[in-house]
Each structure stands twice: as C-alpha cells, then as structure tokens.
C-alpha cells in the first residue's frame, strides 16, 4: 500500500498562499494523486487530482515532481472558509482501496 | 445533480442496542463505500461494493457489523450489538465506474452515532 505523510496541522493568515506537501514514496505507476477537503460535520469533498507535473482548477493547483514521490497542494489567497482538513490520497491495490490518513488541519487566521 | 443521501443524520443509542444506517448513492454510480470516522481521525474504509458485490470488507468487524447493497443501488450498514467505541460518524460515498481506480469519490454528510 502506498502510505502518505503530510503535516498534521498548518496555520495561515487570510490572503496568503498555502502549500501543503504530501510524500508518497511507494506510489504505484498507475496511481493518480488525489486531494480531498473536509469541513466539520461534512463528508470529504474532492478538490483536485493529477498524475504528474501541474494541474490547476478553480479551487487549487497541484504540483507533482517527475519522480512522483511527493505532491504539493497549493491554495491561492486563502480565506476563513478554507479552514478544513486536507487529505492526500494515492489509491492502492488492483482496485481503488481509498484509504485516508489523518490529513492536514489548516487553520486560516483573520 | 443530486448528491449521496444518508439517513439518519444523528443517532443516539445505548450500548448493546442495534442501529442501522441508510445510504442512497448518486444515480448510476457503480461503487459504494462505507467509512467510519472517529473524532480527530481520517475516514476508515469499512466496506466497498462494486454494484451489489463486496470487493473489500477487510476492516469490517464482522461479528457486529453487517452491510448490504440492494440491487446494486441503496445500501444499509447495521451494527448489532453496538459498543461504546462505535461512536463515530459513518460516511457513505459512491464513485462512477465499477473498478473505482483513480475515481473521484462523492460523500454524503454522514450519520453521527453516539453510543452511551
């Protein structure tokens, strides 16, 4: 199984760019890297997914180096509403056994 | 697009009682997941269905937990008898394709269970 390591918590001021890095040394060749966001009292929500280089959508950017052993989720100009837990997931196994770690708790400060 | 529906939203029971949770996935989604999320932890996969067949239940405590997916659509998760350590949020998710590889999961809001 591809295990992931990410910081347990981060603080950021409103308006700043936030980068959360996840390491996944044993990622399989066919695995994509997926990030989810979870607000209190809600289920996780898909944010972004990528295989290599850079992916950008309306919410975030995802940077993946050539060796794919890590990935960085970038949130531009965070607001208080971005306070949440962010999970980095590579799937694993022959089918997607979607396993969540403890995630990174991002606290945005006014 | 309608999301994943779960009920009830909250449930309080005493230990040794039984409880059931219901999930209606997004229409057309082949794969359905049940997760348990204990406060302060990430979601833990309990069981995964492809259509109405089980593909993974390795972390399901089968002595007390059971789940079924009716006709490959709705699903129920049951706990009987409940223990104090079962207090958690039970999340249902679904994804589109049968194999679920690299798929995007859509989650419901969960059922918060308190066992007293």
Coordinates of C-alpha atoms in Angstrom, one line a residue:
Chain A
X1 CA 0.0 0.0 0.0
X2 CA 1.2 3.5 -0.8
X3 CA 1.5 5.3 2.5
X4 CA 1.3 9.1 2.7
X5 CA 2.9 11.5 5.0
X6 CA 1.7 15.1 5.4
X7 CA 1.9 17.7 8.2
X8 CA -0.7 17.3 10.9
X9 CA -1.6 21.0 11.1
X10 CA -0.8 24.4 9.5
X11 CA -1.8 27.9 10.2
X12 CA -2.1 30.7 7.7
X13 CA -3.3 34.3 7.5
X14 CA -6.1 35.3 5.2
X15 CA -5.0 36.3 1.7
X16 CA -1.8 34.2 1.8
X17 CA -0.9 31.3 -0.5
X18 CA -0.8 27.9 1.3
X19 CA 1.2 25.0 0.2
X20 CA 0.6 21.5 1.7
X21 CA 3.1 18.9 0.8
X22 CA 2.5 15.2 0.9
X23 CA 5.1 12.4 0.5
X24 CA 4.2 9.1 -1.1
X25 CA 7.4 7.3 -1.7
X26 CA 5.8 4.0 -2.7
X27 CA 3.3 5.3 -5.2
X28 CA 2.4 2.8 -7.9
X29 CA 2.9 3.5 -11.6
X30 CA -0.8 3.7 -12.4
X31 CA -1.8 5.7 -9.3
X32 CA -3.0 9.2 -9.5
X33 CA -2.7 11.6 -6.6
X34 CA -6.0 12.9 -5.3
X35 CA -6.7 15.6 -2.7
X36 CA -9.9 15.9 -0.6
X37 CA -11.1 18.7 1.7
X38 CA -13.3 18.1 4.7
X39 CA -15.2 20.7 6.7
X40 CA -16.6 19.9 10.1
X41 CA -19.8 17.9 10.1
X42 CA -19.5 17.1 6.4
X43 CA -18.0 14.3 4.3
X44 CA -14.8 14.9 2.4
X45 CA -15.0 16.7 -0.9
X46 CA -12.8 16.1 -4.0
X47 CA -10.6 19.1 -4.7
X48 CA -8.1 18.1 -7.4
X49 CA -6.4 15.1 -9.0
X50 CA -3.2 14.7 -11.0
X51 CA -0.6 12.2 -12.3
X52 CA 2.4 14.4 -13.0
X53 CA 3.6 18.0 -13.5
X54 CA 1.0 20.6 -12.7
X55 CA -2.8 20.6 -12.6
X56 CA -4.9 23.7 -11.9
X57 CA -8.6 24.1 -11.4
X58 CA -10.8 26.9 -10.0
X59 CA -10.0 25.8 -6.4
X60 CA -6.4 24.8 -6.3
X61 CA -3.2 23.8 -8.1
X62 CA -1.4 20.5 -7.7
X63 CA 2.3 20.2 -8.3
X64 CA 3.9 16.8 -8.8
X65 CA 7.6 16.4 -9.5
X66 CA 9.0 13.9 -12.1
X67 CA 9.7 11.2 -9.5
X68 CA 6.1 11.4 -8.2
X69 CA 7.3 10.7 -4.7
X70 CA 5.6 13.8 -3.4
X71 CA 2.9 16.3 -4.3
X72 CA 2.1 19.8 -3.2
X73 CA -1.4 21.2 -3.0
X74 CA -1.4 25.0 -3.4
X75 CA -4.4 27.1 -2.3
X76 CA -4.1 30.7 -3.6
X77 CA -5.1 33.6 -1.3
X78 CA -6.9 31.6 1.4
X79 CA -9.9 32.8 3.2
X80 CA -11.5 31.8 6.5
X81 CA -13.8 29.4 4.6
X82 CA -10.7 27.4 3.6
X83 CA -10.3 26.3 7.2
X84 CA -10.7 22.5 6.9
X85 CA -8.8 19.2 6.9
X86 CA -7.0 18.3 3.7
X87 CA -6.3 14.7 2.7
X88 CA -3.7 13.5 0.2
X89 CA -4.6 10.1 -1.3
X90 CA -2.9 7.9 -3.8
X91 CA -5.1 4.8 -4.3
X92 CA -3.5 1.4 -3.9
X93 CA -4.1 -2.1 -5.0
X94 CA -5.6 -3.5 -8.1
X95 CA -8.8 -1.6 -7.4
X96 CA -9.1 1.7 -5.7
X97 CA -8.9 1.0 -2.0
X98 CA -9.3 4.6 -0.9
X99 CA -7.5 5.0 2.3
X100 CA -7.4 8.2 4.2
X101 CA -4.7 9.2 6.6
X102 CA -5.1 11.8 9.4
X103 CA -4.9 14.7 7.0
X104 CA -3.6 18.3 7.4
X105 CA -5.7 20.6 9.5
X106 CA -5.5 24.0 8.0
X107 CA -6.5 26.9 10.2
X108 CA -6.9 30.3 8.5
X109 CA -6.5 33.2 10.8
X110 CA -8.1 36.6 10.2
Chain B
X1 CA -27.1 16.7 -9.7
X2 CA -28.4 15.0 -6.5
X3 CA -25.7 14.0 -4.1
X4 CA -25.2 11.0 -1.9
X5 CA -28.1 10.8 0.6
X6 CA -27.7 9.4 4.1
X7 CA -30.1 9.0 7.0
X8 CA -30.5 9.4 9.8
X9 CA -28.3 12.5 10.4
X10 CA -27.9 11.7 14.1
X11 CA -28.5 8.7 16.2
X12 CA -28.1 8.1 19.9
X13 CA -28.3 4.6 21.3
X14 CA -27.3 2.7 24.4
X15 CA -24.6 0.0 24.2
X16 CA -25.8 -3.4 23.2
X17 CA -28.6 -1.9 21.1
X18 CA -28.7 -2.2 17.4
X19 CA -28.7 0.5 14.8
X20 CA -28.9 0.8 11.0
X21 CA -27.8 3.5 8.6
X22 CA -29.1 4.0 5.1
X23 CA -27.3 5.3 2.0
X24 CA -28.6 6.2 -1.4
X25 CA -25.7 6.8 -3.8
X26 CA -25.6 9.1 -6.9
X27 CA -27.7 7.6 -9.6
X28 CA -25.6 5.4 -11.9
X29 CA -22.6 5.1 -9.6
X30 CA -21.4 1.5 -9.5
X31 CA -19.1 1.6 -6.5
X32 CA -20.3 2.3 -3.0
X33 CA -18.2 2.8 0.2
X34 CA -18.9 2.9 3.9
X35 CA -16.4 4.7 6.1
X36 CA -16.1 5.1 9.8
X37 CA -14.6 8.4 11.1
X38 CA -13.7 8.7 14.7
X39 CA -13.3 12.2 16.0
X40 CA -9.8 13.6 15.1
X41 CA -9.0 10.8 12.7
X42 CA -9.4 10.3 8.9
X43 CA -12.1 8.1 7.5
X44 CA -11.5 4.4 7.7
X45 CA -12.9 2.2 5.0
X46 CA -15.2 -0.5 6.3
X47 CA -16.6 -2.0 3.2
X48 CA -16.6 -1.4 -0.6
X49 CA -19.2 -2.7 -3.0
X50 CA -19.0 -2.9 -6.8
X51 CA -22.6 -2.9 -7.9
X52 CA -24.1 -5.4 -5.3
X53 CA -20.9 -7.4 -4.7
X54 CA -18.4 -6.9 -1.9
X55 CA -14.9 -6.2 -3.1
X56 CA -13.3 -5.3 0.2
X57 CA -14.6 -5.8 3.8
X58 CA -11.2 -6.5 5.4
X59 CA -11.7 -3.8 8.1
X60 CA -15.4 -4.5 8.8
X61 CA -15.9 -6.0 12.3
X62 CA -18.0 -8.8 11.1
X63 CA -19.0 -10.1 14.5
X64 CA -21.2 -7.0 14.9
X65 CA -21.2 -5.0 11.7
X66 CA -23.1 -6.1 8.5
X67 CA -23.8 -4.3 5.2
X68 CA -25.8 -5.0 2.1
X69 CA -26.4 -3.2 -1.1
X70 CA -29.8 -3.8 -2.5
X71 CA -30.0 -4.4 -6.3
X72 CA -26.7 -2.5 -6.7
X73 CA -28.3 0.8 -5.6
X74 CA -29.2 1.6 -1.9
X75 CA -27.1 0.3 0.9
X76 CA -27.6 -0.3 4.6
X77 CA -25.0 -0.7 7.3
X78 CA -26.0 -2.3 10.6
X79 CA -24.4 -2.6 14.0
X80 CA -25.6 -5.2 16.4
X81 CA -24.8 -5.0 19.3
X82 CA -23.2 -1.6 19.5
X83 CA -20.2 -0.9 21.7
X84 CA -19.1 2.4 23.1
X85 CA -16.1 2.5 20.7
X86 CA -18.5 2.5 17.8
X87 CA -19.3 6.2 18.5
X88 CA -18.3 7.9 15.2
X89 CA -19.5 9.4 12.0
X90 CA -20.5 6.9 9.4
X91 CA -19.9 8.1 5.9
X92 CA -21.2 6.7 2.7
X93 CA -19.5 7.5 -0.6
X94 CA -20.0 6.5 -4.2
X95 CA -18.0 6.6 -7.4
X96 CA -18.9 6.1 -11.0
X97 CA -17.0 3.2 -12.5
X98 CA -17.1 -0.4 -11.4
X99 CA -13.4 -0.7 -10.7
X100 CA -13.1 2.6 -8.9
X101 CA -9.5 3.1 -10.0
X102 CA -8.4 6.7 -9.6
X103 CA -12.1 7.6 -9.4
X104 CA -13.5 10.7 -7.7
X105 CA -15.5 9.8 -4.6
X106 CA -18.6 11.7 -3.7
X107 CA -19.5 11.6 0.0
X108 CA -22.7 12.1 1.9
X109 CA -22.9 14.2 5.1
X110 CA -22.7 11.2 7.3
X111 CA -24.6 9.8 10.3
X112 CA -23.2 10.8 13.6
X113 CA -23.6 7.9 16.1
X114 CA -23.3 8.3 19.8
X115 CA -23.3 5.1 21.9
X116 CA -23.9 5.7 25.6

